[in-house]
Amino acid sequence: MTSEQTLDGTELDVVIVGAGVSGLYALYHLRGLGYRVRVYEQGGDVGGTWYWNRYPGCRCDVESLEYSFSFDEKLEQEWQWPERYGTQPEILRYVNHVADRHNLRKDIVFNCPITSATFNEDANQWVLSTGGGQRITSRFCIMATGNLSTPRVPEYEGLDAFQGKWYHTGQWPHDGVDFTGLRVGVIGTGSSGVQSIPIIARQASHLHVFQRTPQFSLPARNGPMDSEKEAAHKVNYRALREAAFDTPFGIAGYPPPTRSALEVPHDERQASYEEKWAEGGSISFLYTYKDLLLNKEANDTAADFVRDKIRQTVKDPKVAEKLIPYDHPIGTKRLILDSGYFETYNRDNVTLVDIREAPIERFTPQGLRTADGNDYEMDAVVFATGFDAMTGALRNIELDNGAGLTIQDKWSNGPRCFMGLAMAGFPNLFMITGPQSPSVKTQMILGGEQHTEWIAEFLEYMRLNGFTRFNVEQQAEDAWVLHNNDIADSTLYPLANSWYVGANVPGKPRVFMPYVGGFDHYKKACDELAQNGYPGLQLSSQGQTLDAAD
Ligand code: NAP
């Protein structure tokens, strides 16, 4: 590692925490502008979510041609995605290729968790510590720590004494797990559970699925890449990338719906849902009508359609009924895409256990016991129990502003951020796809690129104008938080006990975390902020200015 120092004594201009897709692009882009940048990554290699989530069946729910970097036009033409939706190994291969192609690894320190970050007011620098006891100083700090990067295993009595093996989907062994002939249990039926269950069922001698809350899931209709579709997409790649910025979720090609579900006759509406069901994909389905996420009655028409599909797919009507969600409007929890999920319950070796009826009481050496006194013997258990989403990764770092404010204090009643990019009281600190930005409600790679480019433009503005410190004004942050909440409250999203509101983590404050006003509106707000000279951000000069770009 280089110990070269910048003019003002800081080791770096920008330190980035996390080498997932956002951290990698931030490194590429800022290094290209002449900043001294280094990335610290707790994992052994690049990829973030795609490095850790290696469970069977893991794949992206955004189509491959969309879920990729837009900054390298040559690469987007060259790269051949083999399937409609990228598998985890394929996406990781792609991310590794990007890292090699742009020589990014030379500026990344792996296996190096950042444990603390403190702003030194006098020196006008962030001081970070690593798990290995290193100290890093930098003028600016970018947290690219991810939204779904802190896996959660519920606390169960007796788990320590369980004699089988257990795994979390978000920390999967790198050499894989062979469940052939084993009695397996999967706890959790979110995206990770729903993707892995059909594959584990094909290997296991018996699979018990422990379901607390049934979820809506649609067929992905994955398959080999359609070469004509690929060719047409590649011819138009630039225009499609541009167009993606003008959509609510950062994905082009879906004409905005114009009609309410309630103004369409029943048969016509069913035919439209049928068409979307056959096409596969969640955006297409939720975009059938303009009010599916705004009006409960409209939403019910789509939810009932999917409920009927579950009834038609699952042969045992009692099992089907247990798999049907009634407690939240469709789409208000992340809508899942599956490949043969509901069909899996027609297998003789699969049993659904309703742990809302009889919760898991404890683990035993042989398996687990539910509150109705049933014992389930298992050789392996998979926790598909999700993440401390959106705030967990930052709260795990001892992050403080050097003047008595910690992130734990700041976020004690839920996250508070200015546009998901920065926070009042934490100077010179950025987040990429932080809470109260569209983040998980958009195509994440595009969201990361947009944030990075906004940050870069802001840094350039500071550099050119001789500013060395920014701070978010409290009232600007308060206004954004209010705006974020108002928008969420105008939708059906808050009706679900989802990880969007932190409901999956006992004791976590219930606050709607992502911005759901649409990526298009959000990007416009970011652009206007820049055009208007960054109102809401206090700029000052402390110490030396950064070098001009080479
Ligand atoms: P998740 O959506 O939070 O699902 C966790 C599951 O575990 C839920 O069924 C939850 O039940 C259950 N659970 C949690 N704590 C439990 C407890 N103490 N006892 C019993 N059950 C418990 O997590 P995930 O499936 O890992 O997915 C998280 C997000 O990652 C997704 O929503 C998606 O955004 C992303 N993801 C995307 C993909 C993809 O691109 N296809 C794949 C995987 C993940 P409750 O619902 O009752 O809380």
XYZ file of C-alpha atoms and ligand atoms in Angstrom:
598
model
C 0.000 0.000 0.000
C 1.304 3.399 -0.864
C 1.951 5.852 1.951
C 2.193 8.785 -0.422
C 0.548 11.847 1.089
C -1.478 14.645 -0.414
C -0.487 18.278 0.075
C -2.561 18.780 3.200
C -1.179 15.713 4.919
C -4.100 13.404 4.308
C -3.143 10.148 2.783
C -6.011 10.209 0.334
C -8.410 12.635 -1.265
C -11.217 10.120 -1.171
C -11.532 6.883 0.739
C -14.291 4.535 -0.377
C -15.680 1.836 1.874
C -16.934 -1.153 -0.098
C -15.952 -2.738 -3.431
C -19.409 -3.656 -4.644
C -20.659 -2.306 -7.948
C -21.028 1.248 -6.600
C -17.648 1.373 -4.881
C -15.961 0.087 -8.032
C -17.511 2.713 -10.246
C -16.715 5.448 -7.730
C -13.072 4.340 -7.756
C -12.969 4.254 -11.551
C -14.627 7.619 -12.011
C -12.891 9.616 -9.282
C -9.481 8.158 -10.073
C -10.078 9.212 -13.670
C -10.607 12.779 -12.472
C -7.218 12.770 -10.801
C -8.197 12.184 -7.168
C -6.153 9.989 -4.919
C -8.623 7.250 -4.108
C -8.476 3.925 -2.315
C -11.189 1.389 -1.557
C -11.361 -0.752 1.579
C -13.378 -3.939 1.314
C -14.151 -6.440 4.028
C -14.570 -9.327 1.568
C -11.782 -11.165 -0.176
C -12.626 -9.784 -3.597
C -14.863 -7.416 -5.540
C -18.612 -7.797 -6.058
C -20.332 -6.891 -2.779
C -23.732 -8.530 -2.763
C -22.682 -10.832 -5.617
C -19.572 -11.858 -3.717
C -21.494 -12.902 -0.602
C -24.828 -14.228 -1.862
C -23.831 -17.513 -3.468
C -26.818 -19.584 -2.422
C -28.301 -22.001 -4.944
C -30.562 -20.257 -7.429
C -29.279 -16.752 -6.689
C -29.881 -14.503 -9.651
C -30.823 -10.899 -10.307
C -34.444 -9.885 -10.741
C -33.488 -7.159 -13.233
C -32.783 -8.350 -16.773
C -29.105 -8.828 -17.679
C -29.076 -6.284 -20.496
C -30.165 -3.642 -17.992
C -28.291 -4.790 -14.906
C -24.811 -3.761 -16.007
C -22.552 -0.711 -16.006
C -23.362 1.929 -18.581
C -20.028 3.755 -18.433
C -18.104 1.344 -20.650
C -19.806 1.411 -24.022
C -17.367 -1.019 -25.595
C -17.924 -3.538 -22.829
C -21.690 -3.312 -23.039
C -21.414 -4.267 -26.700
C -18.888 -7.041 -26.116
C -20.359 -8.721 -23.086
C -22.621 -11.666 -23.818
C -25.155 -12.396 -21.123
C -26.155 -16.022 -21.517
C -29.571 -15.726 -19.855
C -32.415 -13.251 -19.591
C -31.647 -12.805 -15.869
C -28.033 -13.062 -14.743
C -27.069 -15.789 -12.287
C -24.880 -14.841 -9.342
C -21.788 -16.595 -10.818
C -22.302 -14.826 -14.139
C -22.740 -11.388 -12.564
C -19.703 -11.939 -10.350
C -17.682 -12.979 -13.425
C -18.778 -9.731 -15.074
C -17.871 -7.573 -12.058
C -14.453 -9.260 -11.866
C -13.949 -8.582 -15.544
C -14.752 -4.889 -15.023
C -12.255 -4.744 -12.150
C -9.530 -6.319 -14.296
C -10.354 -4.419 -17.455
C -9.985 -1.089 -15.659
C -7.149 -2.150 -13.377
C -9.206 -1.349 -10.288
C -7.740 -3.930 -7.912
C -4.493 -2.010 -7.506
C -6.392 0.574 -5.467
C -8.478 -1.814 -3.394
C -7.465 -3.311 -0.080
C -9.331 -6.584 0.483
C -10.128 -8.460 3.686
C -10.041 -5.142 5.419
C -13.205 -4.179 7.309
C -13.482 -0.571 8.363
C -14.354 -0.598 12.035
C -14.449 3.112 12.810
C -14.534 6.456 11.046
C -14.142 9.780 12.860
C -14.044 13.264 11.428
C -11.103 15.296 12.648
C -12.404 18.854 12.637
C -9.000 20.548 12.985
C -7.296 18.547 10.296
C -10.443 18.562 8.166
C -10.099 14.876 7.454
C -11.739 11.553 8.053
C -9.721 9.096 10.110
C -10.673 5.475 9.512
C -9.499 2.387 11.354
C -9.404 -1.120 9.950
C -9.915 -4.449 11.675
C -6.158 -4.977 11.319
C -5.360 -1.790 13.234
C -4.417 0.402 10.262
C -5.241 4.096 10.275
C -6.295 5.850 7.074
C -6.776 9.564 6.603
C -8.704 11.150 3.802
C -10.321 14.476 2.996
C -13.552 12.837 1.853
C -15.146 9.543 2.719
C -17.657 7.674 0.566
C -19.658 4.910 2.162
C -20.502 2.420 -0.579
C -21.449 -0.176 1.992
C -24.584 -1.544 0.340
C -28.209 -1.814 1.378
C -28.498 -5.543 1.889
C -25.073 -6.363 3.250
C -25.669 -7.113 6.929
C -27.122 -10.632 7.175
C -29.463 -11.376 10.057
C -29.734 -14.704 11.822
C -32.577 -14.590 14.355
C -31.551 -15.445 17.887
C -32.741 -18.957 18.595
C -32.125 -20.782 21.834
C -30.218 -23.988 21.240
C -28.719 -23.054 17.863
C -25.203 -23.441 19.292
C -25.912 -27.036 20.206
C -27.506 -27.939 16.850
C -25.461 -30.848 15.515
C -26.267 -30.253 11.861
C -24.833 -27.493 9.711
C -26.425 -24.134 9.187
C -25.935 -21.400 6.641
C -27.182 -17.905 5.881
C -27.994 -17.175 2.234
C -26.073 -13.896 2.451
C -22.870 -15.567 3.702
C -22.812 -18.667 1.612
C -19.697 -20.906 1.561
C -17.612 -20.164 -1.508
C -17.159 -23.810 -2.403
C -20.915 -24.406 -2.375
C -23.041 -26.806 -0.357
C -24.271 -30.175 -1.544
C -27.596 -31.056 0.082
C -27.926 -34.377 -1.739
C -29.748 -36.886 0.424
C -29.940 -34.560 3.430
C -32.907 -33.498 5.529
C -32.913 -29.747 5.091
C -34.875 -26.853 6.571
C -35.196 -23.397 5.009
C -36.348 -20.601 7.304
C -37.668 -17.572 5.427
C -39.571 -17.088 2.190
C -38.343 -13.746 0.843
C -36.458 -13.525 -2.483
C -33.513 -15.574 -1.212
C -35.705 -18.367 0.165
C -37.970 -18.411 -2.869
C -35.007 -18.638 -5.247
C -33.178 -21.351 -3.326
C -36.096 -23.560 -2.248
C -36.805 -25.182 -5.667
C -33.144 -26.115 -6.093
C -32.598 -27.359 -2.553
C -35.818 -29.407 -2.889
C -34.318 -31.230 -5.867
C -31.252 -32.232 -3.848
C -32.582 -32.886 -0.365
C -34.111 -36.138 0.810
C -36.687 -33.956 2.518
C -37.144 -30.212 2.720
C -39.129 -28.398 5.391
C -39.906 -24.783 4.552
C -40.573 -22.687 7.660
C -42.761 -19.818 6.527
C -43.741 -16.895 8.713
C -45.301 -14.615 6.100
C -46.429 -15.760 2.660
C -45.194 -13.565 -0.176
C -46.327 -12.707 -3.656
C -44.054 -14.102 -6.325
C -44.291 -13.996 -10.103
C -42.671 -16.276 -12.653
C -39.382 -14.825 -13.897
C -39.685 -16.711 -17.201
C -35.949 -16.928 -17.286
C -34.324 -18.601 -20.254
C -31.417 -18.351 -22.658
C -30.828 -14.851 -23.980
C -32.956 -14.144 -27.025
C -30.353 -13.214 -29.632
C -32.698 -10.947 -31.583
C -33.681 -9.084 -28.438
C -30.030 -8.771 -27.477
C -29.048 -7.416 -30.893
C -31.890 -4.889 -30.884
C -30.976 -3.785 -27.358
C -27.306 -3.372 -28.251
C -28.076 -1.246 -31.299
C -30.057 1.049 -29.062
C -27.994 0.798 -25.888
C -27.173 4.502 -25.605
C -30.730 5.614 -26.100
C -32.020 2.981 -23.681
C -29.524 3.982 -20.987
C -30.509 7.614 -21.416
C -34.174 6.708 -21.313
C -33.652 4.689 -18.124
C -32.857 7.909 -16.255
C -36.329 9.160 -17.126
C -38.168 6.224 -15.594
C -39.273 5.719 -11.982
C -37.137 2.591 -11.504
C -34.186 3.246 -13.813
C -35.132 0.697 -16.453
C -36.206 1.633 -19.952
C -38.644 -0.057 -22.268
C -41.838 -0.060 -20.219
C -44.351 2.500 -21.446
C -45.922 4.210 -18.431
C -49.452 3.021 -17.760
C -52.167 5.568 -18.334
C -55.267 3.911 -16.927
C -56.550 3.003 -13.503
C -57.163 -0.672 -12.826
C -60.642 0.357 -11.742
C -61.688 1.906 -15.029
C -61.158 -1.288 -16.999
C -63.769 -4.061 -17.337
C -62.948 -7.234 -15.385
C -62.271 -9.466 -18.413
C -59.998 -6.965 -20.077
C -58.090 -6.471 -16.823
C -57.647 -10.217 -16.357
C -56.383 -10.505 -19.923
C -53.806 -7.789 -19.261
C -52.569 -9.479 -16.082
C -52.467 -12.796 -17.943
C -50.282 -11.230 -20.628
C -47.870 -9.811 -18.034
C -47.842 -13.087 -16.136
C -46.827 -14.886 -19.331
C -44.177 -12.282 -20.130
C -42.497 -12.566 -16.684
C -40.963 -9.806 -14.593
C -42.181 -7.618 -11.796
C -41.951 -4.143 -13.349
C -44.061 -5.139 -16.287
C -46.701 -6.597 -13.961
C -46.848 -3.660 -11.544
C -46.915 -1.292 -14.491
C -50.127 -2.773 -15.869
C -52.109 0.089 -14.323
C -51.047 3.421 -12.929
C -52.597 3.020 -9.478
C -51.540 -0.455 -8.377
C -49.248 0.946 -5.687
C -51.488 3.884 -4.834
C -55.001 2.559 -4.420
C -55.858 -0.514 -2.349
C -58.913 -1.399 -4.402
C -56.880 -1.254 -7.612
C -54.121 -3.274 -5.959
C -56.626 -5.945 -4.892
C -57.387 -6.717 -8.533
C -53.723 -7.615 -9.166
C -53.306 -9.356 -5.806
C -56.398 -11.510 -6.412
C -55.103 -12.465 -9.836
C -51.866 -13.770 -8.304
C -53.731 -15.467 -5.440
C -55.726 -17.416 -8.035
C -52.522 -18.403 -9.795
C -51.153 -19.819 -6.545
C -54.387 -21.807 -6.032
C -54.149 -23.152 -9.585
C -50.481 -24.136 -9.186
C -50.403 -25.791 -5.783
C -52.307 -29.071 -5.840
C -53.088 -29.366 -2.125
C -55.672 -26.628 -1.412
C -54.669 -26.409 2.265
C -51.034 -25.832 1.347
C -52.062 -23.346 -1.336
C -54.114 -21.353 1.180
C -51.118 -21.160 3.533
C -48.954 -19.848 0.672
C -51.335 -17.058 -0.255
C -50.486 -13.611 1.142
C -53.332 -11.561 2.588
C -51.472 -9.268 4.955
C -49.975 -6.791 2.473
C -50.861 -5.274 -0.901
C -48.976 -6.829 -3.801
C -45.734 -4.985 -4.598
C -45.429 -3.308 -1.199
C -42.882 -5.907 -0.191
C -40.215 -6.478 -2.813
C -42.085 -8.427 -5.467
C -40.295 -11.724 -5.960
C -39.465 -13.403 -9.253
C -39.208 -17.172 -9.131
C -38.521 -20.207 -11.228
C -40.887 -22.954 -10.143
C -41.379 -21.849 -6.532
C -45.042 -22.673 -5.964
C -44.720 -25.872 -8.041
C -42.121 -27.066 -5.531
C -44.879 -27.615 -2.958
C -46.318 -30.347 -5.194
C -43.252 -32.492 -4.528
C -43.574 -35.381 -2.096
C -40.344 -34.438 -0.342
C -41.378 -30.868 0.521
C -43.405 -29.830 3.569
C -44.567 -26.309 4.351
C -44.547 -25.463 8.049
C -46.545 -22.412 9.074
C -44.517 -20.801 11.842
C -47.005 -18.029 12.281
C -49.438 -20.659 13.588
C -46.768 -22.413 15.653
C -43.558 -20.348 15.934
C -40.129 -21.883 16.203
C -39.586 -22.366 19.916
C -35.963 -23.475 19.954
C -33.303 -25.463 18.199
C -32.495 -28.943 19.482
C -29.346 -30.970 18.787
C -31.277 -32.800 16.036
C -33.255 -29.943 14.536
C -35.871 -27.576 15.854
C -39.075 -27.582 17.844
C -42.154 -25.483 17.170
C -44.593 -24.137 19.729
C -47.119 -26.902 19.032
C -44.577 -29.435 20.329
C -43.561 -30.783 16.899
C -39.912 -31.715 16.436
C -38.296 -31.427 13.015
C -35.093 -33.412 12.570
C -32.676 -31.925 10.094
C -29.097 -32.334 8.876
C -28.850 -28.758 7.594
C -30.700 -25.493 8.059
C -30.659 -22.522 5.693
C -31.439 -19.130 7.150
C -33.006 -17.100 4.348
C -33.917 -14.565 7.003
C -32.730 -11.418 5.282
C -30.696 -8.416 6.317
C -30.547 -5.438 8.603
C -31.364 -3.510 5.469
C -30.270 -0.034 4.409
C -28.857 1.122 7.750
C -27.186 -2.006 9.183
C -23.831 -1.703 7.438
C -23.251 1.920 8.471
C -24.457 1.366 12.007
C -21.934 -1.457 12.334
C -19.137 1.056 11.870
C -18.249 3.275 14.814
C -19.009 6.371 12.818
C -18.811 9.717 14.583
C -18.314 13.310 13.626
C -15.605 13.982 16.176
C -17.848 16.465 17.974
C -19.931 14.033 19.969
C -22.412 12.840 17.365
C -22.444 9.158 16.426
C -24.429 7.504 13.669
C -26.247 5.520 16.364
C -27.458 8.786 17.946
C -28.243 10.399 14.644
C -30.296 7.445 13.446
C -31.776 6.436 16.797
C -35.280 7.081 15.447
C -34.488 5.861 11.943
C -32.205 7.145 9.209
C -32.073 10.854 8.402
C -30.244 11.850 5.255
C -30.134 14.603 2.715
C -31.194 12.968 -0.564
C -29.607 9.740 0.590
C -26.242 11.271 -0.268
C -25.014 12.958 2.905
C -26.047 13.825 6.467
C -26.197 16.985 8.557
C -23.444 16.912 11.178
C -21.163 14.607 9.167
C -18.984 16.861 6.991
C -17.294 15.531 3.866
C -19.052 12.186 4.123
C -21.089 10.748 1.255
C -23.226 7.681 0.928
C -23.912 5.946 -2.347
C -27.523 4.773 -2.603
C -28.094 5.608 1.047
C -31.452 5.655 2.857
C -33.911 8.209 1.467
C -32.526 7.824 -2.038
C -34.213 5.571 -4.633
C -31.520 2.905 -3.978
C -33.311 -0.440 -3.712
C -36.276 0.872 -5.680
C -34.192 1.355 -8.790
C -31.738 -0.528 -10.941
C -28.919 -0.453 -8.434
C -25.984 -0.169 -10.846
C -27.553 2.830 -12.552
C -28.372 4.342 -9.144
C -24.740 3.923 -8.092
C -23.512 5.533 -11.294
C -25.852 8.486 -10.878
C -24.770 9.046 -7.270
C -21.103 8.738 -8.145
C -21.392 11.219 -10.973
C -23.264 13.676 -8.794
C -20.608 13.362 -6.079
C -17.813 13.779 -8.635
C -19.395 16.905 -10.068
C -19.789 18.311 -6.576
C -16.157 17.560 -5.715
C -15.076 19.253 -8.917
C -17.186 22.270 -7.997
C -15.530 22.388 -4.582
C -12.068 21.969 -6.054
C -12.549 24.700 -8.645
C -13.983 27.115 -6.101
C -11.422 26.441 -3.408
C -13.811 24.782 -0.942
C -12.536 21.960 1.202
C -15.462 21.192 3.447
C -19.165 20.694 3.007
C -21.833 20.253 5.597
C -25.512 19.563 5.104
C -27.782 22.217 6.577
C -30.119 20.745 9.137
C -33.203 22.284 7.621
C -32.352 20.934 4.167
C -32.068 17.453 5.615
C -35.299 17.835 7.601
C -37.134 18.973 4.480
C -35.877 15.997 2.481
C -36.811 13.518 5.208
C -40.287 15.034 5.357
C -40.606 14.893 1.570
C -39.466 11.266 1.570
C -42.033 10.333 4.207
C -44.845 12.296 2.552
C -44.266 10.498 -0.712
C -44.156 7.091 0.964
C -47.373 7.929 2.838
C -49.129 8.724 -0.418
C -48.531 5.128 -1.561
C -49.508 1.712 -0.249
C -45.917 0.820 0.715
C -46.204 1.634 4.417
C -49.019 -0.928 4.744
C -46.522 -3.789 4.608
C -44.299 -5.024 7.411
C -41.313 -5.070 5.111
C -37.610 -4.510 5.426
C -38.296 -1.187 3.661
C -39.633 -0.023 7.043
C -37.242 -2.077 9.152
C -40.050 -4.352 10.336
C -37.925 -7.494 10.003
C -35.473 -6.433 12.728
C -36.905 -6.511 16.245
C -36.604 -3.068 17.857
C -35.641 -1.236 14.649
C -37.472 2.110 14.352
C -40.263 1.924 11.823
C -39.360 4.466 9.154
C -39.911 4.117 5.432
C -36.330 4.104 4.151
C -36.146 4.173 0.344
C -37.282 7.145 -1.735
C -40.320 6.066 -3.771
C -40.972 9.280 -5.670
C -39.302 7.740 -8.725
C -35.741 7.725 -9.943
C -36.625 10.236 -12.685
C -37.878 12.829 -10.152
C -34.997 12.113 -7.843
C -32.369 12.590 -10.540
C -34.004 15.851 -11.563
C -33.793 17.063 -7.947
C -30.095 16.126 -7.814
C -29.406 17.894 -11.119
C -31.234 21.028 -9.970
C -29.236 21.062 -6.779
C -26.044 21.178 -8.826
C -27.384 23.737 -11.304
C -28.440 26.047 -8.470
C -25.058 25.998 -6.742
C -25.877 23.385 -4.091
C -28.398 25.094 -1.827
C -28.675 23.240 1.465
C -24.979 22.434 1.473
C -22.701 24.770 3.420
C -19.316 25.130 1.787
C -16.180 26.425 3.441
C -12.419 26.428 3.133
C -10.352 24.780 5.842
C -6.705 24.008 5.297
C -5.316 23.520 1.840
C -7.384 23.010 -1.265
C -7.052 19.832 -3.242
C -4.635 19.608 -6.145
C -6.018 20.512 -9.510
C -6.768 17.520 -11.657
C -3.828 16.247 -13.653
P -36.255 -10.889 3.195
O -36.976 -10.451 1.999
O -36.142 -9.972 4.341
O -36.944 -12.237 3.663
C -36.606 -12.811 4.894
C -37.542 -13.940 5.192
O -37.177 -14.495 6.447
C -38.989 -13.489 5.316
O -39.811 -14.515 4.852
C -39.132 -13.302 6.819
O -40.450 -13.418 7.288
C -38.297 -14.448 7.326
N -37.834 -14.218 8.665
C -37.071 -13.196 9.104
N -36.848 -13.316 10.428
C -37.516 -14.427 10.819
C -37.691 -15.060 12.071
N -37.156 -14.568 13.190
N -38.418 -16.188 12.117
C -38.987 -16.663 10.989
N -38.865 -16.117 9.778
C -38.137 -14.994 9.694
O -34.756 -11.347 2.845
P -34.183 -11.940 1.473
O -35.051 -13.007 0.956
O -32.762 -12.259 1.704
O -34.289 -10.729 0.481
C -33.924 -9.418 0.867
C -33.882 -8.547 -0.341
O -32.689 -8.793 -1.063
C -34.978 -8.786 -1.359
O -36.176 -8.193 -1.003
C -34.367 -8.196 -2.593
O -34.450 -6.811 -2.624
C -32.929 -8.607 -2.431
N -32.737 -9.866 -3.135
C -32.896 -9.823 -4.473
C -32.788 -10.970 -5.165
C -32.956 -10.893 -6.634
O -32.498 -10.003 -7.275
N -33.649 -11.784 -7.211
C -32.519 -12.172 -4.541
C -32.358 -12.180 -3.170
C -32.474 -11.004 -2.471
P -41.344 -12.088 7.469
O -41.751 -11.697 6.084
O -42.441 -12.536 8.341
O -40.471 -11.055 8.132
